[in-house]
């Protein structure tokens, strides 16, 4: 049996570990794997080649993706997806592993529903915005990267008795902000899923200063509000010294954590097994630390929600 693997959309630490896992698990079952470069773009341009087990040596510890990734707006059009299906057939490829986020999964769903291409998705995005799985690949590493930055910021903010607004990624999901905020001991966490109450924030910061807190960390998910607005609103209501730091793409790179490497390997094993069993239109995930797979349509229909218990806990811990 011959299958293919591609990485698509925003990259995430652990994508390489997943590619390696797919190649090694498929090889174990005597299946061949084609690596497609630059996501759906490479699929349209026939940028693909056989990957040997040795071709994926030395990548488990690397961030980014050896297959490269790209955005491919054409893929939203039927005629290009038909070309993709033809290219796969011309190469004798019977199954496709797509490593990416919800956009990549939407493309994969179309390919499966329109042309019967057996596709399996591995969730690779730092945003953790796919509701059917507890965690996506790259999230743990990204959170650790943010926590390290918060630690550094805490040092200098405490010395100067300042407040800092740290902007982290997450256009539609507050998970990076929430988890890194809790792990970094943040005083305030702002997520797109909850409205911002500047009056409450100002009261909390003033109270914290009065009871002896020398600094304050505000973790802001990029989708919650612009950094400048947050600073302006705090300055309007307090006399605190406020600074900001935008972490940006730093969060998308770096060596994957142990958790992401193991998760990637477990996801890859399930994805290969599904294709080997002749299944398609599935996405793999993790729930309660067990690897699961779900129908892609059902999975994509689940709305992302922030963990309300964690959000409440963050508020309790921060005062
Ligand atoms: P991510 O997979 O990280 O969410 P994007 O949303 O940018 O990243 O999607 C990656 C690619 O998936 C897009 O460039 C496009 O090729 C494909 N894609 C996204 N949405 C759709 C869709 N509705 N139909 C077909 N393909 C899509
Ligand atoms: O990978 C997801 C993400 O990190 C978002 O949180 C962020 O807004 C976006 O990618 C930015 O990526 P790009 O500039 O590649 O579109």
GROMACS .gro file of C-alpha atoms and ligand atoms in nm:
model
  362
    1UNK     CA    1   0.000   0.000   0.000
    2UNK     CA    2   0.124   0.351  -0.082
    3UNK     CA    3   0.024   0.654   0.126
    4UNK     CA    4   0.135   1.019   0.141
    5UNK     CA    5   0.189   1.276   0.415
    6UNK     CA    6   0.182   1.656   0.406
    7UNK     CA    7   0.200   1.944   0.654
    8UNK     CA    8  -0.030   2.242   0.593
    9UNK     CA    9  -0.125   2.582   0.738
   10UNK     CA   10   0.068   2.734   1.029
   11UNK     CA   11   0.357   2.513   1.138
   12UNK     CA   12   0.381   2.373   1.489
   13UNK     CA   13   0.658   2.205   1.692
   14UNK     CA   14   0.603   1.830   1.667
   15UNK     CA   15   0.508   1.825   1.298
   16UNK     CA   16   0.846   1.669   1.215
   17UNK     CA   17   0.800   1.409   1.485
   18UNK     CA   18   0.462   1.325   1.329
   19UNK     CA   19   0.609   1.294   0.978
   20UNK     CA   20   0.879   1.065   1.116
   21UNK     CA   21   0.615   0.863   1.301
   22UNK     CA   22   0.408   0.818   0.985
   23UNK     CA   23   0.708   0.705   0.780
   24UNK     CA   24   0.841   0.467   1.044
   25UNK     CA   25   0.502   0.314   1.134
   26UNK     CA   26   0.409   0.273   0.767
   27UNK     CA   27   0.749   0.116   0.699
   28UNK     CA   28   0.688  -0.129   0.982
   29UNK     CA   29   0.381  -0.252   0.790
   30UNK     CA   30   0.566  -0.252   0.454
   31UNK     CA   31   0.369   0.049   0.333
   32UNK     CA   32   0.535   0.315   0.118
   33UNK     CA   33   0.513   0.685   0.208
   34UNK     CA   34   0.536   0.981  -0.026
   35UNK     CA   35   0.627   1.314   0.136
   36UNK     CA   36   0.442   1.604  -0.025
   37UNK     CA   37   0.615   1.942   0.008
   38UNK     CA   38   0.439   2.272   0.087
   39UNK     CA   39   0.101   2.127   0.184
   40UNK     CA   40  -0.182   2.138  -0.070
   41UNK     CA   41   0.028   2.365  -0.292
   42UNK     CA   42   0.280   2.085  -0.345
   43UNK     CA   43  -0.001   1.839  -0.403
   44UNK     CA   44  -0.126   2.055  -0.691
   45UNK     CA   45   0.227   2.101  -0.830
   46UNK     CA   46   0.329   1.733  -0.791
   47UNK     CA   47   0.607   1.825  -0.545
   48UNK     CA   48   0.632   1.480  -0.389
   49UNK     CA   49   0.883   1.199  -0.346
   50UNK     CA   50   0.919   0.870  -0.167
   51UNK     CA   51   1.046   0.902   0.192
   52UNK     CA   52   1.266   0.623   0.325
   53UNK     CA   53   1.291   0.546   0.697
   54UNK     CA   54   1.638   0.704   0.687
   55UNK     CA   55   1.507   1.022   0.526
   56UNK     CA   56   1.333   1.108   0.854
   57UNK     CA   57   1.638   1.052   1.077
   58UNK     CA   58   1.740   1.337   1.304
   59UNK     CA   59   1.417   1.537   1.281
   60UNK     CA   60   1.223   1.432   1.593
   61UNK     CA   61   1.393   1.708   1.794
   62UNK     CA   62   1.345   1.983   1.536
   63UNK     CA   63   1.072   2.247   1.523
   64UNK     CA   64   0.923   2.354   1.191
   65UNK     CA   65   0.852   2.096   0.924
   66UNK     CA   66   1.101   1.927   0.690
   67UNK     CA   67   0.820   1.904   0.432
   68UNK     CA   68   0.765   2.278   0.454
   69UNK     CA   69   0.418   2.424   0.473
   70UNK     CA   70   0.214   2.674   0.276
   71UNK     CA   71  -0.123   2.839   0.243
   72UNK     CA   72  -0.303   2.739  -0.079
   73UNK     CA   73  -0.620   2.944  -0.137
   74UNK     CA   74  -0.687   2.761  -0.470
   75UNK     CA   75  -0.769   2.451  -0.272
   76UNK     CA   76  -1.103   2.605  -0.181
   77UNK     CA   77  -1.205   2.562  -0.547
   78UNK     CA   78  -1.342   2.231  -0.671
   79UNK     CA   79  -1.134   2.222  -0.991
   80UNK     CA   80  -0.808   2.236  -0.796
   81UNK     CA   81  -0.919   1.967  -0.554
   82UNK     CA   82  -1.001   1.750  -0.858
   83UNK     CA   83  -0.647   1.809  -0.983
   84UNK     CA   84  -0.515   1.705  -0.640
   85UNK     CA   85  -0.718   1.383  -0.653
   86UNK     CA   86  -0.583   1.310  -1.004
   87UNK     CA   87  -0.224   1.371  -0.894
   88UNK     CA   88  -0.264   1.130  -0.603
   89UNK     CA   89  -0.413   0.866  -0.835
   90UNK     CA   90  -0.134   0.915  -1.091
   91UNK     CA   91   0.120   0.837  -0.819
   92UNK     CA   92  -0.075   0.531  -0.702
   93UNK     CA   93  -0.134   0.693  -0.362
   94UNK     CA   94  -0.426   0.530  -0.178
   95UNK     CA   95  -0.430   0.729   0.146
   96UNK     CA   96  -0.327   1.073   0.271
   97UNK     CA   97  -0.219   1.194   0.614
   98UNK     CA   98  -0.280   1.567   0.659
   99UNK     CA   99  -0.097   1.733   0.950
  100UNK     CA  100  -0.246   2.076   1.013
  101UNK     CA  101  -0.514   2.286   1.174
  102UNK     CA  102  -0.885   2.331   1.112
  103UNK     CA  103  -0.836   2.495   0.768
  104UNK     CA  104  -0.624   2.203   0.650
  105UNK     CA  105  -0.885   1.966   0.789
  106UNK     CA  106  -1.159   2.143   0.588
  107UNK     CA  107  -0.960   2.087   0.269
  108UNK     CA  108  -0.913   1.723   0.361
  109UNK     CA  109  -1.284   1.678   0.428
  110UNK     CA  110  -1.368   1.802   0.078
  111UNK     CA  111  -1.112   1.570  -0.077
  112UNK     CA  112  -1.266   1.276   0.105
  113UNK     CA  113  -1.629   1.365   0.039
  114UNK     CA  114  -1.590   1.465  -0.327
  115UNK     CA  115  -1.341   1.206  -0.452
  116UNK     CA  116  -1.339   0.934  -0.187
  117UNK     CA  117  -0.968   0.995  -0.114
  118UNK     CA  118  -0.895   0.818   0.212
  119UNK     CA  119  -0.760   1.095   0.433
  120UNK     CA  120  -0.668   1.102   0.800
  121UNK     CA  121  -0.591   1.423   0.989
  122UNK     CA  122  -0.333   1.479   1.264
  123UNK     CA  123  -0.405   1.801   1.456
  124UNK     CA  124  -0.094   2.020   1.428
  125UNK     CA  125  -0.137   2.376   1.551
  126UNK     CA  126  -0.009   2.566   1.852
  127UNK     CA  127  -0.354   2.724   1.904
  128UNK     CA  128  -0.524   2.414   2.055
  129UNK     CA  129  -0.844   2.528   1.886
  130UNK     CA  130  -0.982   2.193   1.772
  131UNK     CA  131  -1.255   2.096   2.017
  132UNK     CA  132  -1.265   1.721   1.947
  133UNK     CA  133  -0.916   1.669   2.095
  134UNK     CA  134  -0.788   1.771   2.439
  135UNK     CA  135  -0.458   1.880   2.287
  136UNK     CA  136  -0.312   1.960   1.943
  137UNK     CA  137   0.051   1.908   1.843
  138UNK     CA  138   0.273   2.203   1.926
  139UNK     CA  139   0.054   2.349   2.197
  140UNK     CA  140   0.260   2.214   2.487
  141UNK     CA  141   0.586   2.341   2.335
  142UNK     CA  142   0.439   2.683   2.258
  143UNK     CA  143   0.308   2.717   2.614
  144UNK     CA  144   0.652   2.626   2.754
  145UNK     CA  145   0.811   2.888   2.529
  146UNK     CA  146   0.568   3.150   2.659
  147UNK     CA  147   0.624   3.046   3.021
  148UNK     CA  148   1.001   3.090   2.979
  149UNK     CA  149   0.941   3.442   2.848
  150UNK     CA  150   0.705   3.520   3.136
  151UNK     CA  151   0.974   3.407   3.382
  152UNK     CA  152   1.219   3.655   3.227
  153UNK     CA  153   0.962   3.932   3.225
  154UNK     CA  154   0.880   3.869   3.591
  155UNK     CA  155   1.242   3.936   3.689
  156UNK     CA  156   1.262   4.276   3.527
  157UNK     CA  157   0.904   4.380   3.608
  158UNK     CA  158   0.958   4.301   3.978
  159UNK     CA  159   1.279   4.505   3.987
  160UNK     CA  160   1.101   4.807   3.842
  161UNK     CA  161   0.761   4.743   4.007
  162UNK     CA  162   0.585   4.743   3.672
  163UNK     CA  163   0.295   4.584   3.493
  164UNK     CA  164   0.355   4.407   3.160
  165UNK     CA  165   0.106   4.306   2.896
  166UNK     CA  166   0.239   3.998   2.715
  167UNK     CA  167   0.065   3.930   2.386
  168UNK     CA  168   0.055   3.564   2.287
  169UNK     CA  169  -0.089   3.389   1.981
  170UNK     CA  170  -0.447   3.272   1.952
  171UNK     CA  171  -0.679   3.460   1.721
  172UNK     CA  172  -0.983   3.260   1.819
  173UNK     CA  173  -0.858   3.052   2.109
  174UNK     CA  174  -0.741   3.161   2.452
  175UNK     CA  175  -0.574   2.832   2.540
  176UNK     CA  176  -0.212   2.948   2.501
  177UNK     CA  177  -0.290   3.252   2.718
  178UNK     CA  178  -0.477   3.048   2.979
  179UNK     CA  179  -0.227   2.766   3.023
  180UNK     CA  180   0.083   2.988   3.008
  181UNK     CA  181  -0.084   3.240   3.236
  182UNK     CA  182  -0.154   2.979   3.502
  183UNK     CA  183   0.192   2.823   3.468
  184UNK     CA  184   0.361   3.165   3.476
  185UNK     CA  185   0.161   3.291   3.774
  186UNK     CA  186  -0.003   3.570   3.574
  187UNK     CA  187  -0.220   3.822   3.757
  188UNK     CA  188  -0.460   3.868   3.465
  189UNK     CA  189  -0.542   3.646   3.165
  190UNK     CA  190  -0.737   3.788   2.872
  191UNK     CA  191  -0.893   3.545   2.623
  192UNK     CA  192  -1.115   3.598   2.316
  193UNK     CA  193  -1.385   3.377   2.471
  194UNK     CA  194  -1.455   3.626   2.755
  195UNK     CA  195  -1.533   4.000   2.741
  196UNK     CA  196  -1.266   4.224   2.896
  197UNK     CA  197  -1.371   4.416   3.208
  198UNK     CA  198  -1.113   4.694   3.242
  199UNK     CA  199  -1.269   4.827   3.563
  200UNK     CA  200  -1.218   4.489   3.734
  201UNK     CA  201  -0.864   4.458   3.602
  202UNK     CA  202  -0.770   4.803   3.732
  203UNK     CA  203  -0.917   4.720   4.074
  204UNK     CA  204  -0.726   4.393   4.087
  205UNK     CA  205  -0.394   4.551   3.991
  206UNK     CA  206  -0.439   4.832   4.246
  207UNK     CA  207  -0.535   4.582   4.517
  208UNK     CA  208  -0.234   4.362   4.433
  209UNK     CA  209   0.001   4.658   4.462
  210UNK     CA  210  -0.153   4.754   4.799
  211UNK     CA  211  -0.101   4.404   4.940
  212UNK     CA  212   0.264   4.401   4.835
  213UNK     CA  213   0.282   4.250   4.486
  214UNK     CA  214   0.577   4.415   4.315
  215UNK     CA  215   0.482   4.331   3.958
  216UNK     CA  216   0.192   4.215   3.746
  217UNK     CA  217   0.184   4.000   3.435
  218UNK     CA  218  -0.115   4.034   3.204
  219UNK     CA  219  -0.126   3.758   2.943
  220UNK     CA  220  -0.326   3.873   2.644
  221UNK     CA  221  -0.439   3.637   2.367
  222UNK     CA  222  -0.406   3.826   2.038
  223UNK     CA  223  -0.774   3.773   1.957
  224UNK     CA  224  -0.895   3.925   2.285
  225UNK     CA  225  -0.799   4.293   2.227
  226UNK     CA  226  -0.519   4.505   2.078
  227UNK     CA  227  -0.223   4.553   2.315
  228UNK     CA  228  -0.241   4.932   2.287
  229UNK     CA  229  -0.603   4.933   2.395
  230UNK     CA  230  -0.525   4.726   2.706
  231UNK     CA  231  -0.239   4.958   2.806
  232UNK     CA  232  -0.447   5.271   2.744
  233UNK     CA  233  -0.741   5.143   2.949
  234UNK     CA  234  -0.519   5.045   3.245
  235UNK     CA  235  -0.333   5.376   3.242
  236UNK     CA  236  -0.665   5.560   3.234
  237UNK     CA  237  -0.772   5.391   3.558
  238UNK     CA  238  -0.444   5.354   3.755
  239UNK     CA  239  -0.111   5.528   3.805
  240UNK     CA  240   0.084   5.208   3.737
  241UNK     CA  241   0.385   5.186   3.509
  242UNK     CA  242   0.283   4.959   3.221
  243UNK     CA  243   0.495   4.801   2.945
  244UNK     CA  244   0.421   4.552   2.670
  245UNK     CA  245   0.590   4.261   2.491
  246UNK     CA  246   0.460   4.087   2.179
  247UNK     CA  247   0.602   3.734   2.160
  248UNK     CA  248   0.493   3.663   1.800
  249UNK     CA  249   0.649   3.387   1.590
  250UNK     CA  250   0.893   3.284   1.863
  251UNK     CA  251   0.601   3.073   1.984
  252UNK     CA  252   0.580   2.872   1.664
  253UNK     CA  253   0.941   2.753   1.660
  254UNK     CA  254   1.174   2.559   1.883
  255UNK     CA  255   1.250   2.201   1.975
  256UNK     CA  256   0.927   2.015   2.052
  257UNK     CA  257   0.872   1.919   2.416
  258UNK     CA  258   0.874   1.557   2.526
  259UNK     CA  259   0.494   1.571   2.545
  260UNK     CA  260   0.463   1.687   2.182
  261UNK     CA  261   0.711   1.428   2.053
  262UNK     CA  262   0.530   1.143   2.225
  263UNK     CA  263   0.189   1.275   2.119
  264UNK     CA  264   0.310   1.308   1.758
  265UNK     CA  265   0.434   0.950   1.759
  266UNK     CA  266   0.106   0.819   1.904
  267UNK     CA  267  -0.102   1.024   1.656
  268UNK     CA  268   0.108   0.895   1.366
  269UNK     CA  269   0.064   0.534   1.470
  270UNK     CA  270  -0.316   0.572   1.480
  271UNK     CA  271  -0.326   0.756   1.147
  272UNK     CA  272  -0.127   0.484   0.971
  273UNK     CA  273  -0.338   0.207   1.130
  274UNK     CA  274  -0.658   0.374   1.010
  275UNK     CA  275  -0.532   0.395   0.651
  276UNK     CA  276  -0.404   0.039   0.668
  277UNK     CA  277  -0.755  -0.069   0.773
  278UNK     CA  278  -0.897   0.107   0.465
  279UNK     CA  279  -1.053   0.390   0.666
  280UNK     CA  280  -1.071   0.759   0.567
  281UNK     CA  281  -1.246   1.081   0.661
  282UNK     CA  282  -1.114   1.052   1.017
  283UNK     CA  283  -0.910   1.276   1.244
  284UNK     CA  284  -0.699   1.152   1.533
  285UNK     CA  285  -0.685   1.314   1.873
  286UNK     CA  286  -0.633   1.257   2.244
  287UNK     CA  287  -0.895   1.248   2.516
  288UNK     CA  288  -0.818   1.169   2.879
  289UNK     CA  289  -0.470   1.064   2.760
  290UNK     CA  290  -0.613   0.798   2.527
  291UNK     CA  291  -0.563   0.825   2.150
  292UNK     CA  292  -0.897   0.847   1.972
  293UNK     CA  293  -1.022   0.898   1.619
  294UNK     CA  294  -1.335   1.075   1.511
  295UNK     CA  295  -1.536   1.137   1.197
  296UNK     CA  296  -1.402   1.456   1.039
  297UNK     CA  297  -1.744   1.613   0.987
  298UNK     CA  298  -1.842   1.559   1.351
  299UNK     CA  299  -1.503   1.682   1.472
  300UNK     CA  300  -1.513   2.004   1.270
  301UNK     CA  301  -1.868   2.080   1.382
  302UNK     CA  302  -1.768   2.093   1.751
  303UNK     CA  303  -1.734   2.455   1.870
  304UNK     CA  304  -1.412   2.539   2.051
  305UNK     CA  305  -1.463   2.639   2.414
  306UNK     CA  306  -1.223   2.760   2.677
  307UNK     CA  307  -1.197   2.541   2.989
  308UNK     CA  308  -1.414   2.736   3.235
  309UNK     CA  309  -1.279   2.551   3.542
  310UNK     CA  310  -0.924   2.648   3.449
  311UNK     CA  311  -1.033   3.005   3.382
  312UNK     CA  312  -1.191   3.028   3.728
  313UNK     CA  313  -0.885   2.869   3.887
  314UNK     CA  314  -0.663   3.130   3.722
  315UNK     CA  315  -0.871   3.404   3.886
  316UNK     CA  316  -0.848   3.240   4.229
  317UNK     CA  317  -0.473   3.193   4.207
  318UNK     CA  318  -0.388   3.540   4.087
  319UNK     CA  319  -0.483   3.752   4.389
  320LIG     P1  320  -0.460   2.576   0.945
  320LIG     O1  321  -0.467   2.442   0.882
  320LIG     O2  322  -0.339   2.594   1.031
  320LIG     O3  323  -0.589   2.616   1.013
  320LIG     P2  324  -0.529   2.757   0.724
  320LIG     O4  325  -0.661   2.795   0.781
  320LIG     O5  326  -0.446   2.864   0.663
  320LIG     O6  327  -0.434   2.684   0.829
  320LIG     O7  328  -0.558   2.646   0.613
  320LIG     C1  329  -0.451   2.582   0.544
  320LIG     C2  330  -0.493   2.549   0.403
  320LIG     O8  331  -0.604   2.459   0.405
  320LIG     C3  332  -0.543   2.666   0.320
  320LIG     O9  333  -0.438   2.743   0.266
  320LIG     C4  334  -0.618   2.593   0.211
  320LIG    O10  335  -0.531   2.537   0.119
  320LIG     C5  336  -0.684   2.479   0.289
  320LIG     N1  337  -0.821   2.515   0.329
  320LIG     C6  338  -0.860   2.595   0.429
  320LIG     N2  339  -0.994   2.608   0.434
  320LIG     C7  340  -1.043   2.534   0.331
  320LIG     C8  341  -1.174   2.506   0.281
  320LIG     N3  342  -1.282   2.558   0.338
  320LIG     N4  343  -1.183   2.425   0.172
  320LIG     C9  344  -1.074   2.374   0.113
  320LIG     N5  345  -0.949   2.395   0.156
  320LIG    C10  346  -0.932   2.474   0.263
  321LIG     O1  347  -0.062   2.880   1.386
  321LIG     C1  348  -0.170   2.960   1.431
  321LIG     C2  349  -0.126   3.100   1.443
  321LIG     O2  350  -0.013   3.093   1.521
  321LIG     C3  351  -0.223   3.199   1.502
  321LIG     O3  352  -0.233   3.200   1.641
  321LIG     C4  353  -0.169   3.328   1.444
  321LIG     O4  354  -0.258   3.433   1.448
  321LIG     C5  355  -0.135   3.287   1.305
  321LIG     O5  356  -0.092   3.153   1.317
  321LIG     C6  357  -0.041   3.371   1.231
  321LIG     O6  358   0.021   3.300   1.130
  321LIG     P1  359   0.055   3.348   0.983
  321LIG     O7  360   0.118   3.480   0.991
  321LIG     O8  361   0.144   3.238   0.932
  321LIG     O9  362  -0.078   3.355   0.910
   0.00000   0.00000   0.00000
